[in-house]
PDB file of C-alpha atoms in Angstrom:
ATOM      1  CA  MET A   1      92.330 -72.094 113.859  1.00  0.00           C
ATOM      2  CA  ARG A   2      89.328 -71.947 116.198  1.00  0.00           C
ATOM      3  CA  LEU A   3      86.317 -74.169 115.374  1.00  0.00           C
ATOM      4  CA  ASP A   4      83.711 -71.561 116.304  1.00  0.00           C
ATOM      5  CA  LEU A   5      84.799 -68.727 114.084  1.00  0.00           C
ATOM      6  CA  ASP A   6      82.295 -66.860 111.932  1.00  0.00           C
ATOM      7  CA  PHE A   7      82.294 -68.167 108.352  1.00  0.00           C
ATOM      8  CA  ALA A   8      83.664 -64.958 106.814  1.00  0.00           C
ATOM      9  CA  ASP A   9      86.397 -64.815 109.528  1.00  0.00           C
ATOM     10  CA  VAL A  10      87.514 -68.334 108.550  1.00  0.00           C
ATOM     11  CA  ILE A  11      87.847 -67.415 104.878  1.00  0.00           C
ATOM     12  CA  ASN A  12      89.532 -64.082 105.557  1.00  0.00           C
ATOM     13  CA  LYS A  13      92.087 -65.751 107.758  1.00  0.00           C
ATOM     14  CA  LEU A  14      92.726 -68.427 105.102  1.00  0.00           C
ATOM     15  CA  ILE A  15      93.145 -65.778 102.397  1.00  0.00           C
ATOM     16  CA  THR A  16      95.625 -63.809 104.508  1.00  0.00           C
ATOM     17  CA  LEU A  17      97.582 -66.919 105.357  1.00  0.00           C
ATOM     18  CA  LEU A  18      97.762 -68.225 101.779  1.00  0.00           C
ATOM     19  CA  GLU A  19      98.531 -64.779 100.350  1.00  0.00           C
ATOM     20  CA  GLY A  20     101.451 -64.408 102.718  1.00  0.00           C
ATOM     21  CA  LEU A  21     102.673 -67.922 102.082  1.00  0.00           C
ATOM     22  CA  THR A  22     102.477 -67.976  98.288  1.00  0.00           C
ATOM     23  CA  GLY A  23     102.713 -64.285  97.347  1.00  0.00           C
ATOM     24  CA  GLY A  24      99.810 -65.043  95.010  1.00  0.00           C
ATOM     25  CA  ASP A  25      96.329 -63.765  94.356  1.00  0.00           C
ATOM     26  CA  ILE A  26      93.802 -65.906  96.174  1.00  0.00           C
ATOM     27  CA  PHE A  27      90.249 -66.670  95.091  1.00  0.00           C
ATOM     28  CA  PHE A  28      87.790 -68.984  96.852  1.00  0.00           C
ATOM     29  CA  VAL A  29      84.576 -70.344  95.389  1.00  0.00           C
ATOM     30  CA  LEU A  30      82.566 -72.018  98.201  1.00  0.00           C
ATOM     31  CA  LYS A  31      79.145 -73.526  98.290  1.00  0.00           C
ATOM     32  CA  ASN A  32      76.870 -74.680 101.096  1.00  0.00           C
ATOM     33  CA  ASN A  33      73.263 -75.816 101.049  1.00  0.00           C
ATOM     34  CA  TYR A  34      71.994 -72.270 100.535  1.00  0.00           C
ATOM     35  CA  VAL A  35      74.279 -70.165  98.400  1.00  0.00           C
ATOM     36  CA  GLU A  36      77.497 -69.982  96.464  1.00  0.00           C
ATOM     37  CA  ARG A  37      79.934 -67.303  97.424  1.00  0.00           C
ATOM     38  CA  HIS A  38      83.186 -65.875  96.148  1.00  0.00           C
ATOM     39  CA  TYR A  39      86.028 -64.549  98.324  1.00  0.00           C
ATOM     40  CA  TYR A  40      89.252 -63.078  96.972  1.00  0.00           C
ATOM     41  CA  THR A  41      92.205 -60.765  97.531  1.00  0.00           C
ATOM     42  CA  LYS A  42      92.136 -57.153  96.306  1.00  0.00           C
ATOM     43  CA  ASN A  43      94.557 -57.599  93.444  1.00  0.00           C
ATOM     44  CA  GLY A  44      91.984 -59.302  91.313  1.00  0.00           C
ATOM     45  CA  ILE A  45      94.414 -60.929  88.880  1.00  0.00           C
ATOM     46  CA  TRP A  46      91.990 -63.858  88.530  1.00  0.00           C
ATOM     47  CA  LYS A  47      89.467 -61.485  86.873  1.00  0.00           C
ATOM     48  CA  LYS A  48      91.806 -61.182  83.873  1.00  0.00           C
ATOM     49  CA  ILE A  49      92.001 -64.928  83.276  1.00  0.00           C
ATOM     50  CA  HIS A  50      89.400 -66.006  80.723  1.00  0.00           C
ATOM     51  CA  PHE A  51      89.555 -69.605  81.938  1.00  0.00           C
ATOM     52  CA  ILE A  52      88.365 -68.752  85.429  1.00  0.00           C
ATOM     53  CA  LYS A  53      85.731 -66.371  84.182  1.00  0.00           C
ATOM     54  CA  GLN A  54      84.304 -69.103  81.977  1.00  0.00           C
ATOM     55  CA  ILE A  55      84.281 -71.559  84.873  1.00  0.00           C
ATOM     56  CA  LEU A  56      82.376 -69.071  86.994  1.00  0.00           C
ATOM     57  CA  LYS A  57      79.992 -68.195  84.207  1.00  0.00           C
ATOM     58  CA  GLU A  58      78.784 -71.613  83.145  1.00  0.00           C
ATOM     59  CA  ASN A  59      78.508 -74.940  84.871  1.00  0.00           C
ATOM     60  CA  LYS A  60      81.682 -74.434  86.815  1.00  0.00           C
ATOM     61  CA  TYR A  61      81.613 -77.498  89.071  1.00  0.00           C
ATOM     62  CA  ARG A  62      81.016 -80.089  86.366  1.00  0.00           C
ATOM     63  CA  LYS A  63      83.567 -78.441  84.132  1.00  0.00           C
ATOM     64  CA  LEU A  64      86.209 -78.323  86.833  1.00  0.00           C
ATOM     65  CA  ASN A  65      85.564 -81.883  87.918  1.00  0.00           C
ATOM     66  CA  HIS A  66      86.023 -83.051  84.355  1.00  0.00           C
ATOM     67  CA  MET A  67      89.288 -81.094  84.026  1.00  0.00           C
ATOM     68  CA  LEU A  68      90.675 -82.483  87.268  1.00  0.00           C
ATOM     69  CA  LYS A  69      90.037 -86.033  86.101  1.00  0.00           C
ATOM     70  CA  GLU A  70      92.089 -85.321  82.975  1.00  0.00           C
ATOM     71  CA  TYR A  71      94.913 -83.606  84.829  1.00  0.00           C
ATOM     72  CA  PRO A  72      96.536 -84.222  88.173  1.00  0.00           C
ATOM     73  CA  VAL A  73      95.369 -82.117  91.119  1.00  0.00           C
ATOM     74  CA  TYR A  74      98.667 -80.243  90.831  1.00  0.00           C
ATOM     75  CA  TYR A  75      97.607 -78.324  87.761  1.00  0.00           C
ATOM     76  CA  PRO A  76      99.785 -75.300  87.013  1.00  0.00           C
ATOM     77  CA  PHE A  77      99.063 -73.771  83.684  1.00  0.00           C
ATOM     78  CA  LEU A  78     100.173 -70.748  81.768  1.00  0.00           C
ATOM     79  CA  LEU A  79      97.484 -68.243  80.817  1.00  0.00           C
ATOM     80  CA  LYS A  80      98.295 -64.721  79.767  1.00  0.00           C
ATOM     81  CA  GLY A  81     101.558 -64.838  81.728  1.00  0.00           C
ATOM     82  CA  ASN A  82     100.193 -66.282  84.945  1.00  0.00           C
ATOM     83  CA  TYR A  83     100.351 -69.645  86.685  1.00  0.00           C
ATOM     84  CA  CYS A  84      97.175 -70.818  88.349  1.00  0.00           C
ATOM     85  CA  TYR A  85      96.982 -73.630  90.857  1.00  0.00           C
ATOM     86  CA  ILE A  86      93.492 -75.063  91.476  1.00  0.00           C
ATOM     87  CA  ILE A  87      92.708 -77.003  94.633  1.00  0.00           C
ATOM     88  CA  PRO A  88      89.297 -78.601  95.150  1.00  0.00           C
ATOM     89  CA  ILE A  89      87.970 -78.251  98.728  1.00  0.00           C
ATOM     90  CA  ILE A  90      86.677 -81.605  99.809  1.00  0.00           C
ATOM     91  CA  ILE A  91      84.857 -82.007 103.130  1.00  0.00           C
ATOM     92  CA  LYS A  92      83.570 -85.401 104.249  1.00  0.00           C
ATOM     93  CA  ASN A  93      84.005 -86.695 100.731  1.00  0.00           C
ATOM     94  CA  SER A  94      81.847 -83.910  99.341  1.00  0.00           C
ATOM     95  CA  LEU A  95      83.018 -81.135  97.040  1.00  0.00           C
ATOM     96  CA  LYS A  96      82.455 -77.825  98.765  1.00  0.00           C
ATOM     97  CA  GLY A  97      84.347 -75.498  96.434  1.00  0.00           C
ATOM     98  CA  TYR A  98      87.697 -74.562  94.938  1.00  0.00           C
ATOM     99  CA  THR A  99      90.693 -72.491  95.766  1.00  0.00           C
ATOM    100  CA  PHE A 100      92.477 -70.617  92.964  1.00  0.00           C
ATOM    101  CA  ILE A 101      95.983 -69.321  93.610  1.00  0.00           C
ATOM    102  CA  VAL A 102      97.303 -67.196  90.754  1.00  0.00           C
ATOM    103  CA  ARG A 103     100.948 -66.139  90.424  1.00  0.00           C
ATOM    104  CA  GLU A 104     103.079 -64.383  87.829  1.00  0.00           C
ATOM    105  CA  LYS A 105     104.818 -66.344  85.119  1.00  0.00           C
ATOM    106  CA  THR A 106     108.214 -66.080  86.779  1.00  0.00           C
ATOM    107  CA  ARG A 107     107.045 -67.791  89.997  1.00  0.00           C
ATOM    108  CA  GLU A 108     106.086 -71.367  89.195  1.00  0.00           C
ATOM    109  CA  PHE A 109     104.808 -73.392  92.198  1.00  0.00           C
ATOM    110  CA  LYS A 110     107.311 -75.716  93.843  1.00  0.00           C
ATOM    111  CA  GLU A 111     106.385 -79.160  95.122  1.00  0.00           C
ATOM    112  CA  GLN A 112     107.137 -78.149  98.737  1.00  0.00           C
ATOM    113  CA  GLU A 113     104.729 -75.225  98.416  1.00  0.00           C
ATOM    114  CA  ILE A 114     102.043 -77.429  96.946  1.00  0.00           C
ATOM    115  CA  GLU A 115     102.381 -79.879  99.907  1.00  0.00           C
ATOM    116  CA  VAL A 116     102.099 -77.081 102.523  1.00  0.00           C
ATOM    117  CA  ILE A 117      99.065 -75.520 100.740  1.00  0.00           C
ATOM    118  CA  ASN A 118      97.294 -78.866 100.559  1.00  0.00           C
ATOM    119  CA  ASN A 119      97.959 -79.515 104.248  1.00  0.00           C
ATOM    120  CA  ILE A 120      96.594 -76.119 105.248  1.00  0.00           C
ATOM    121  CA  LEU A 121      93.422 -76.550 103.176  1.00  0.00           C
ATOM    122  CA  SER A 122      92.957 -80.083 104.478  1.00  0.00           C
ATOM    123  CA  GLN A 123      93.051 -78.855 108.036  1.00  0.00           C
ATOM    124  CA  ALA A 124      90.944 -75.822 107.206  1.00  0.00           C
ATOM    125  CA  GLY A 125      88.194 -78.008 105.758  1.00  0.00           C
ATOM    126  CA  VAL A 126      87.005 -79.024 109.224  1.00  0.00           C
ATOM    127  CA  VAL A 127      86.749 -75.405 110.301  1.00  0.00           C
ATOM    128  CA  ILE A 128      85.000 -74.413 107.115  1.00  0.00           C
ATOM    129  CA  GLU A 129      82.422 -77.164 107.573  1.00  0.00           C
ATOM    130  CA  ASN A 130      81.880 -76.191 111.221  1.00  0.00           C
ATOM    131  CA  SER A 131      81.446 -72.545 110.328  1.00  0.00           C
ATOM    132  CA  PHE A 132      78.972 -73.544 107.568  1.00  0.00           C
ATOM    133  CA  LEU A 133      76.830 -75.345 110.176  1.00  0.00           C
ATOM    134  CA  ILE A 134      76.981 -72.419 112.594  1.00  0.00           C
ATOM    135  CA  GLU A 135      75.942 -70.027 109.808  1.00  0.00           C
ATOM    136  CA  GLU A 136      73.057 -72.226 108.776  1.00  0.00           C
ATOM    137  CA  THR A 137      71.900 -72.457 112.407  1.00  0.00           C
ATOM    138  CA  HIS A 138      72.065 -68.667 112.722  1.00  0.00           C
ATOM    139  CA  ALA A 139      70.062 -68.254 109.506  1.00  0.00           C
ATOM    140  CA  MET A 140      67.383 -70.697 110.761  1.00  0.00           C
ATOM    141  CA  ASN A 141      67.158 -69.080 114.207  1.00  0.00           C
ATOM    142  CA  PHE A 142      66.966 -65.608 112.672  1.00  0.00           C
ATOM    143  CA  GLU A 143      64.051 -66.630 110.441  1.00  0.00           C
ATOM    144  CA  ILE A 144      62.212 -68.090 113.437  1.00  0.00           C
ATOM    145  CA  VAL A 145      62.471 -64.840 115.427  1.00  0.00           C
ATOM    146  CA  LYS A 146      61.687 -62.741 112.389  1.00  0.00           C
ATOM    147  CA  SER A 147      58.371 -64.563 112.216  1.00  0.00           C
ATOM    148  CA  LEU A 148      57.684 -63.137 115.701  1.00  0.00           C
ATOM    149  CA  VAL A 149      58.409 -59.576 114.438  1.00  0.00           C
ATOM    150  CA  LYS A 150      55.884 -60.123 111.632  1.00  0.00           C
ATOM    151  CA  ALA A 151      53.342 -61.238 114.277  1.00  0.00           C
ATOM    152  CA  ILE A 152      53.951 -58.024 116.180  1.00  0.00           C
ATOM    153  CA  GLU A 153      53.494 -55.904 113.080  1.00  0.00           C
ATOM    154  CA  ALA A 154      50.251 -57.727 112.391  1.00  0.00           C
ATOM    155  CA  LYS A 155      49.023 -56.631 115.801  1.00  0.00           C
ATOM    156  CA  ASP A 156      50.301 -53.073 115.515  1.00  0.00           C
ATOM    157  CA  THR A 157      49.544 -51.843 112.010  1.00  0.00           C
ATOM    158  CA  TYR A 158      51.247 -48.493 112.646  1.00  0.00           C
ATOM    159  CA  THR A 159      54.654 -50.127 112.984  1.00  0.00           C
ATOM    160  CA  LYS A 160      54.501 -52.226 109.836  1.00  0.00           C
ATOM    161  CA  GLY A 161      57.887 -52.085 108.148  1.00  0.00           C
ATOM    162  CA  HIS A 162      59.396 -50.183 111.136  1.00  0.00           C
ATOM    163  CA  SER A 163      61.959 -52.904 111.923  1.00  0.00           C
ATOM    164  CA  GLN A 164      63.137 -53.111 108.326  1.00  0.00           C
ATOM    165  CA  ARG A 165      63.554 -49.375 108.097  1.00  0.00           C
ATOM    166  CA  VAL A 166      65.483 -49.244 111.413  1.00  0.00           C
ATOM    167  CA  ALA A 167      67.736 -52.016 110.148  1.00  0.00           C
ATOM    168  CA  ALA A 168      68.393 -50.196 106.856  1.00  0.00           C
ATOM    169  CA  ILE A 169      69.239 -46.837 108.564  1.00  0.00           C
ATOM    170  CA  SER A 170      71.394 -48.661 111.195  1.00  0.00           C
ATOM    171  CA  ASN A 171      73.336 -50.335 108.432  1.00  0.00           C
ATOM    172  CA  LEU A 172      74.019 -46.986 106.730  1.00  0.00           C
ATOM    173  CA  ILE A 173      75.345 -45.578 110.018  1.00  0.00           C
ATOM    174  CA  ALA A 174      77.467 -48.637 110.693  1.00  0.00           C
ATOM    175  CA  LYS A 175      78.917 -48.473 107.202  1.00  0.00           C
ATOM    176  CA  GLU A 176      79.692 -44.750 107.648  1.00  0.00           C
ATOM    177  CA  MET A 177      81.469 -45.594 110.938  1.00  0.00           C
ATOM    178  CA  GLY A 178      83.608 -48.233 109.172  1.00  0.00           C
ATOM    179  CA  PHE A 179      82.456 -51.337 110.968  1.00  0.00           C
ATOM    180  CA  THR A 180      83.412 -54.788 109.738  1.00  0.00           C
ATOM    181  CA  PRO A 181      80.866 -56.905 107.769  1.00  0.00           C
ATOM    182  CA  GLN A 182      80.606 -59.161 110.782  1.00  0.00           C
ATOM    183  CA  THR A 183      79.594 -56.327 113.119  1.00  0.00           C
ATOM    184  CA  MET A 184      77.246 -54.944 110.525  1.00  0.00           C
ATOM    185  CA  LYS A 185      75.546 -58.325 110.312  1.00  0.00           C
ATOM    186  CA  LYS A 186      75.030 -58.281 114.092  1.00  0.00           C
ATOM    187  CA  ILE A 187      73.596 -54.756 113.935  1.00  0.00           C
ATOM    188  CA  ASP A 188      71.261 -55.754 111.099  1.00  0.00           C
ATOM    189  CA  MET A 189      69.948 -58.748 112.993  1.00  0.00           C
ATOM    190  CA  ALA A 190      69.481 -56.846 116.246  1.00  0.00           C
ATOM    191  CA  ALA A 191      67.763 -53.934 114.434  1.00  0.00           C
ATOM    192  CA  VAL A 192      65.309 -56.239 112.698  1.00  0.00           C
ATOM    193  CA  LEU A 193      64.490 -57.910 116.039  1.00  0.00           C
ATOM    194  CA  HIS A 194      64.693 -54.836 118.312  1.00  0.00           C
ATOM    195  CA  ASP A 195      60.980 -54.729 119.050  1.00  0.00           C
ATOM    196  CA  VAL A 196      60.430 -58.527 119.334  1.00  0.00           C
ATOM    197  CA  GLY A 197      59.733 -58.078 123.069  1.00  0.00           C
ATOM    198  CA  LYS A 198      56.415 -56.434 122.228  1.00  0.00           C
ATOM    199  CA  ILE A 199      54.988 -59.848 121.264  1.00  0.00           C
ATOM    200  CA  GLY A 200      53.438 -60.173 124.755  1.00  0.00           C
ATOM    201  CA  ILE A 201      51.840 -56.684 124.759  1.00  0.00           C
ATOM    202  CA  SER A 202      48.131 -56.533 123.947  1.00  0.00           C
ATOM    203  CA  GLU A 203      46.858 -54.927 120.748  1.00  0.00           C
ATOM    204  CA  LYS A 204      44.747 -52.655 122.863  1.00  0.00           C
ATOM    205  CA  ILE A 205      47.875 -51.009 124.349  1.00  0.00           C
ATOM    206  CA  LEU A 206      49.883 -51.008 121.133  1.00  0.00           C
ATOM    207  CA  ASN A 207      47.082 -49.280 119.199  1.00  0.00           C
ATOM    208  CA  LYS A 208      45.718 -47.092 121.942  1.00  0.00           C
ATOM    209  CA  VAL A 209      44.842 -43.580 120.788  1.00  0.00           C
ATOM    210  CA  GLU A 210      44.553 -42.032 124.297  1.00  0.00           C
ATOM    211  CA  ARG A 211      47.457 -41.321 126.604  1.00  0.00           C
ATOM    212  CA  LEU A 212      48.844 -44.531 128.170  1.00  0.00           C
ATOM    213  CA  THR A 213      48.351 -45.087 131.857  1.00  0.00           C
ATOM    214  CA  GLU A 214      51.465 -45.509 134.010  1.00  0.00           C
ATOM    215  CA  GLU A 215      50.869 -49.278 134.176  1.00  0.00           C
ATOM    216  CA  GLU A 216      50.496 -49.488 130.383  1.00  0.00           C
ATOM    217  CA  TYR A 217      53.611 -47.397 129.821  1.00  0.00           C
ATOM    218  CA  ASN A 218      55.557 -49.683 132.176  1.00  0.00           C
ATOM    219  CA  GLN A 219      54.500 -52.669 130.034  1.00  0.00           C
ATOM    220  CA  ILE A 220      55.853 -50.899 126.935  1.00  0.00           C
ATOM    221  CA  ARG A 221      59.107 -50.151 128.755  1.00  0.00           C
ATOM    222  CA  LYS A 222      59.659 -53.840 129.455  1.00  0.00           C
ATOM    223  CA  HIS A 223      59.891 -54.798 125.800  1.00  0.00           C
ATOM    224  CA  PRO A 224      63.717 -54.495 125.568  1.00  0.00           C
ATOM    225  CA  GLU A 225      64.083 -56.957 128.469  1.00  0.00           C
ATOM    226  CA  ASN A 226      61.421 -59.212 127.091  1.00  0.00           C
ATOM    227  CA  GLY A 227      63.198 -59.168 123.765  1.00  0.00           C
ATOM    228  CA  TYR A 228      66.418 -60.123 125.507  1.00  0.00           C
ATOM    229  CA  GLU A 229      64.696 -63.095 127.214  1.00  0.00           C
ATOM    230  CA  ILE A 230      63.292 -64.347 123.901  1.00  0.00           C
ATOM    231  CA  VAL A 231      66.418 -63.960 121.763  1.00  0.00           C
ATOM    232  CA  SER A 232      68.981 -65.071 124.402  1.00  0.00           C
ATOM    233  CA  GLN A 233      67.310 -68.494 124.576  1.00  0.00           C
ATOM    234  CA  ILE A 234      68.362 -69.132 120.971  1.00  0.00           C
ATOM    235  CA  LYS A 235      71.790 -70.707 120.531  1.00  0.00           C
ATOM    236  CA  ASN A 236      74.520 -68.291 119.399  1.00  0.00           C
ATOM    237  CA  MET A 237      72.249 -65.234 119.692  1.00  0.00           C
ATOM    238  CA  LEU A 238      73.349 -63.871 123.079  1.00  0.00           C
ATOM    239  CA  GLN A 239      75.256 -60.875 121.588  1.00  0.00           C
ATOM    240  CA  ILE A 240      72.186 -59.996 119.493  1.00  0.00           C
ATOM    241  CA  ALA A 241      70.024 -60.270 122.598  1.00  0.00           C
ATOM    242  CA  GLU A 242      72.247 -57.820 124.520  1.00  0.00           C
ATOM    243  CA  ILE A 243      72.120 -55.261 121.744  1.00  0.00           C
ATOM    244  CA  ILE A 244      68.309 -55.501 121.776  1.00  0.00           C
ATOM    245  CA  LYS A 245      68.175 -55.143 125.572  1.00  0.00           C
ATOM    246  CA  TYR A 246      69.950 -51.770 125.613  1.00  0.00           C
ATOM    247  CA  HIS A 247      68.539 -50.020 122.539  1.00  0.00           C
ATOM    248  CA  HIS A 248      66.460 -47.658 124.759  1.00  0.00           C
ATOM    249  CA  GLU A 249      69.340 -46.623 126.954  1.00  0.00           C
ATOM    250  CA  LYS A 250      70.353 -42.934 126.676  1.00  0.00           C
ATOM    251  CA  TRP A 251      73.778 -41.401 126.454  1.00  0.00           C
ATOM    252  CA  ASP A 252      73.178 -39.294 129.631  1.00  0.00           C
ATOM    253  CA  GLY A 253      72.066 -42.350 131.703  1.00  0.00           C
ATOM    254  CA  THR A 254      68.343 -41.566 131.846  1.00  0.00           C
ATOM    255  CA  GLY A 255      67.175 -44.427 129.627  1.00  0.00           C
ATOM    256  CA  TYR A 256      65.975 -47.935 130.414  1.00  0.00           C
ATOM    257  CA  PRO A 257      66.127 -50.745 131.495  1.00  0.00           C
ATOM    258  CA  GLU A 258      69.388 -50.253 133.458  1.00  0.00           C
ATOM    259  CA  LYS A 259      70.135 -46.505 133.076  1.00  0.00           C
ATOM    260  CA  LEU A 260      73.477 -47.255 131.418  1.00  0.00           C
ATOM    261  CA  GLU A 261      75.473 -44.153 130.501  1.00  0.00           C
ATOM    262  CA  GLY A 262      77.861 -43.224 127.655  1.00  0.00           C
ATOM    263  CA  GLU A 263      80.171 -45.905 126.373  1.00  0.00           C
ATOM    264  CA  PHE A 264      78.794 -48.472 128.887  1.00  0.00           C
ATOM    265  CA  ILE A 265      75.951 -48.804 126.331  1.00  0.00           C
ATOM    266  CA  PRO A 266      76.949 -51.183 123.533  1.00  0.00           C
ATOM    267  CA  ILE A 267      77.891 -49.216 120.386  1.00  0.00           C
ATOM    268  CA  GLU A 268      75.471 -51.331 118.356  1.00  0.00           C
ATOM    269  CA  SER A 269      72.603 -50.335 120.672  1.00  0.00           C
ATOM    270  CA  ARG A 270      73.595 -46.650 120.374  1.00  0.00           C
ATOM    271  CA  ILE A 271      73.358 -46.900 116.583  1.00  0.00           C
ATOM    272  CA  ILE A 272      69.966 -48.577 116.612  1.00  0.00           C
ATOM    273  CA  SER A 273      68.718 -45.965 119.104  1.00  0.00           C
ATOM    274  CA  VAL A 274      69.289 -43.205 116.577  1.00  0.00           C
ATOM    275  CA  ALA A 275      67.726 -45.159 113.695  1.00  0.00           C
ATOM    276  CA  ASP A 276      64.788 -46.258 115.825  1.00  0.00           C
ATOM    277  CA  THR A 277      64.025 -42.703 117.012  1.00  0.00           C
ATOM    278  CA  PHE A 278      64.357 -41.200 113.558  1.00  0.00           C
ATOM    279  CA  ASP A 279      61.905 -43.660 112.026  1.00  0.00           C
ATOM    280  CA  ALA A 280      59.495 -43.415 114.971  1.00  0.00           C
ATOM    281  CA  ILE A 281      59.332 -39.583 114.577  1.00  0.00           C
ATOM    282  CA  THR A 282      58.539 -39.763 110.847  1.00  0.00           C
ATOM    283  CA  SER A 283      56.018 -42.673 111.150  1.00  0.00           C
ATOM    284  CA  ASP A 284      52.300 -42.394 111.806  1.00  0.00           C
ATOM    285  CA  ARG A 285      51.073 -43.695 115.132  1.00  0.00           C
ATOM    286  CA  SER A 286      47.585 -44.427 116.440  1.00  0.00           C
ATOM    287  CA  TYR A 287      47.737 -41.184 118.478  1.00  0.00           C
ATOM    288  CA  ARG A 288      49.521 -38.864 115.980  1.00  0.00           C
ATOM    289  CA  LYS A 289      50.627 -38.286 112.408  1.00  0.00           C
ATOM    290  CA  GLY A 290      54.275 -38.702 111.549  1.00  0.00           C
ATOM    291  CA  ALA A 291      56.467 -35.633 111.546  1.00  0.00           C
ATOM    292  CA  SER A 292      58.517 -34.327 108.629  1.00  0.00           C
ATOM    293  CA  ILE A 293      62.010 -35.470 107.756  1.00  0.00           C
ATOM    294  CA  GLU A 294      63.314 -32.014 108.773  1.00  0.00           C
ATOM    295  CA  LYS A 295      61.626 -32.285 112.147  1.00  0.00           C
ATOM    296  CA  ALA A 296      63.151 -35.702 112.690  1.00  0.00           C
ATOM    297  CA  TYR A 297      66.690 -34.361 111.931  1.00  0.00           C
ATOM    298  CA  GLU A 298      66.046 -31.462 114.299  1.00  0.00           C
ATOM    299  CA  GLU A 299      65.028 -33.793 117.117  1.00  0.00           C
ATOM    300  CA  ILE A 300      68.082 -35.960 116.656  1.00  0.00           C
ATOM    301  CA  MET A 301      70.397 -32.939 116.775  1.00  0.00           C
ATOM    302  CA  ILE A 302      68.637 -31.407 119.814  1.00  0.00           C
ATOM    303  CA  ASN A 303      69.290 -34.646 121.755  1.00  0.00           C
ATOM    304  CA  ILE A 304      73.028 -35.010 120.909  1.00  0.00           C
ATOM    305  CA  GLY A 305      74.789 -35.781 124.195  1.00  0.00           C
ATOM    306  CA  LYS A 306      71.497 -36.364 125.942  1.00  0.00           C
ATOM    307  CA  GLN A 307      69.739 -39.294 124.350  1.00  0.00           C
ATOM    308  CA  PHE A 308      72.326 -39.970 121.652  1.00  0.00           C
ATOM    309  CA  ASP A 309      76.035 -40.666 121.306  1.00  0.00           C
ATOM    310  CA  PRO A 310      77.501 -37.534 119.599  1.00  0.00           C
ATOM    311  CA  PHE A 311      79.854 -39.625 117.460  1.00  0.00           C
ATOM    312  CA  VAL A 312      76.992 -41.858 116.196  1.00  0.00           C
ATOM    313  CA  VAL A 313      74.934 -38.796 115.328  1.00  0.00           C
ATOM    314  CA  LYS A 314      77.896 -37.192 113.587  1.00  0.00           C
ATOM    315  CA  ASN A 315      78.150 -40.211 111.329  1.00  0.00           C
ATOM    316  CA  PHE A 316      74.398 -40.319 110.824  1.00  0.00           C
ATOM    317  CA  LEU A 317      74.445 -36.698 109.654  1.00  0.00           C
ATOM    318  CA  ASN A 318      77.212 -37.522 107.178  1.00  0.00           C
ATOM    319  CA  ILE A 319      74.908 -39.849 105.265  1.00  0.00           C
ATOM    320  CA  GLU A 320      73.277 -38.375 102.175  1.00  0.00           C
ATOM    321  CA  ARG A 321      69.738 -37.347 103.068  1.00  0.00           C
ATOM    322  CA  GLU A 322      68.381 -38.856  99.845  1.00  0.00           C
ATOM    323  CA  LYS A 323      69.412 -42.314 101.076  1.00  0.00           C
ATOM    324  CA  ILE A 324      67.593 -41.816 104.397  1.00  0.00           C
ATOM    325  CA  ILE A 325      64.513 -40.365 102.647  1.00  0.00           C
ATOM    326  CA  LYS A 326      64.359 -43.366 100.320  1.00  0.00           C
ATOM    327  CA  ILE A 327      64.314 -45.723 103.316  1.00  0.00           C
ATOM    328  CA  ILE A 328      61.687 -43.754 105.224  1.00  0.00           C
ATOM    329  CA  LYS A 329      59.358 -43.934 102.184  1.00  0.00           C
ATOM    330  CA  ILE A 330      59.426 -47.779 102.134  1.00  0.00           C
TER     331      ILE A 330
END
């Protein structure tokens, strides 16, 4: 198992592996410095077991620790016709969570199975710990760059909340297109940070009421590349930086900074392009009032196959308008 996997990837691979090995219903409770999370298979047998529900409801770690002192770690027990095997996840002598494996009454765990499961989880502990550290680093880096976005919005009052709205719309599109949670997370981060390259542009230009000069417009056009330079310097953020760099490319190849065309543009950038344009049309600017929701939809549809990927727009149009309107009003 690779040491640099995304945290959710690690857990999903473990669940798939243990599910295939044991034929049971797998449930992970994992905790790092920030949050406790639950991961489980779709069967959901564990939901029916009162014992587990109580553990999850109140003081679960102390209660389980106490139980595991009274019983051996191999702890099969019969509850409502199911065997449940509980394995604490210990990393560097620290309790990081538990694995629950639930099986039907007729399939008691054998000692050989227990040994294999323990070996797998022991080896996986290193990968889990490493993915915890990567995730925490990502979270810290993201917060640092988000502070730059807030600084931009403080300079340009007309774009306050723009990045959050673009992220929310982008997430709806990505969900409609069936992307994985990992890809949706990348899209969310890139959407929040897509205008971070404007940090070096003066307030005078950002808030100018009159038509921009060619030189001023060229400064604005540099913000995707500037954003790339900022974000790419942060460890593990290169993919996010590339999405940011290309969010002003157009499907027909007339965009910037590199005039990429069609599917040469990252799909994440194509999604953010639609969301960014839609919110920009409906938002007030220093030089104009925001247009109506209907006008924004009309502009998006007019530019299918020109500015926008037809498939992305198709999925955007499938989203309930009420959901989009709710975001735009934020």
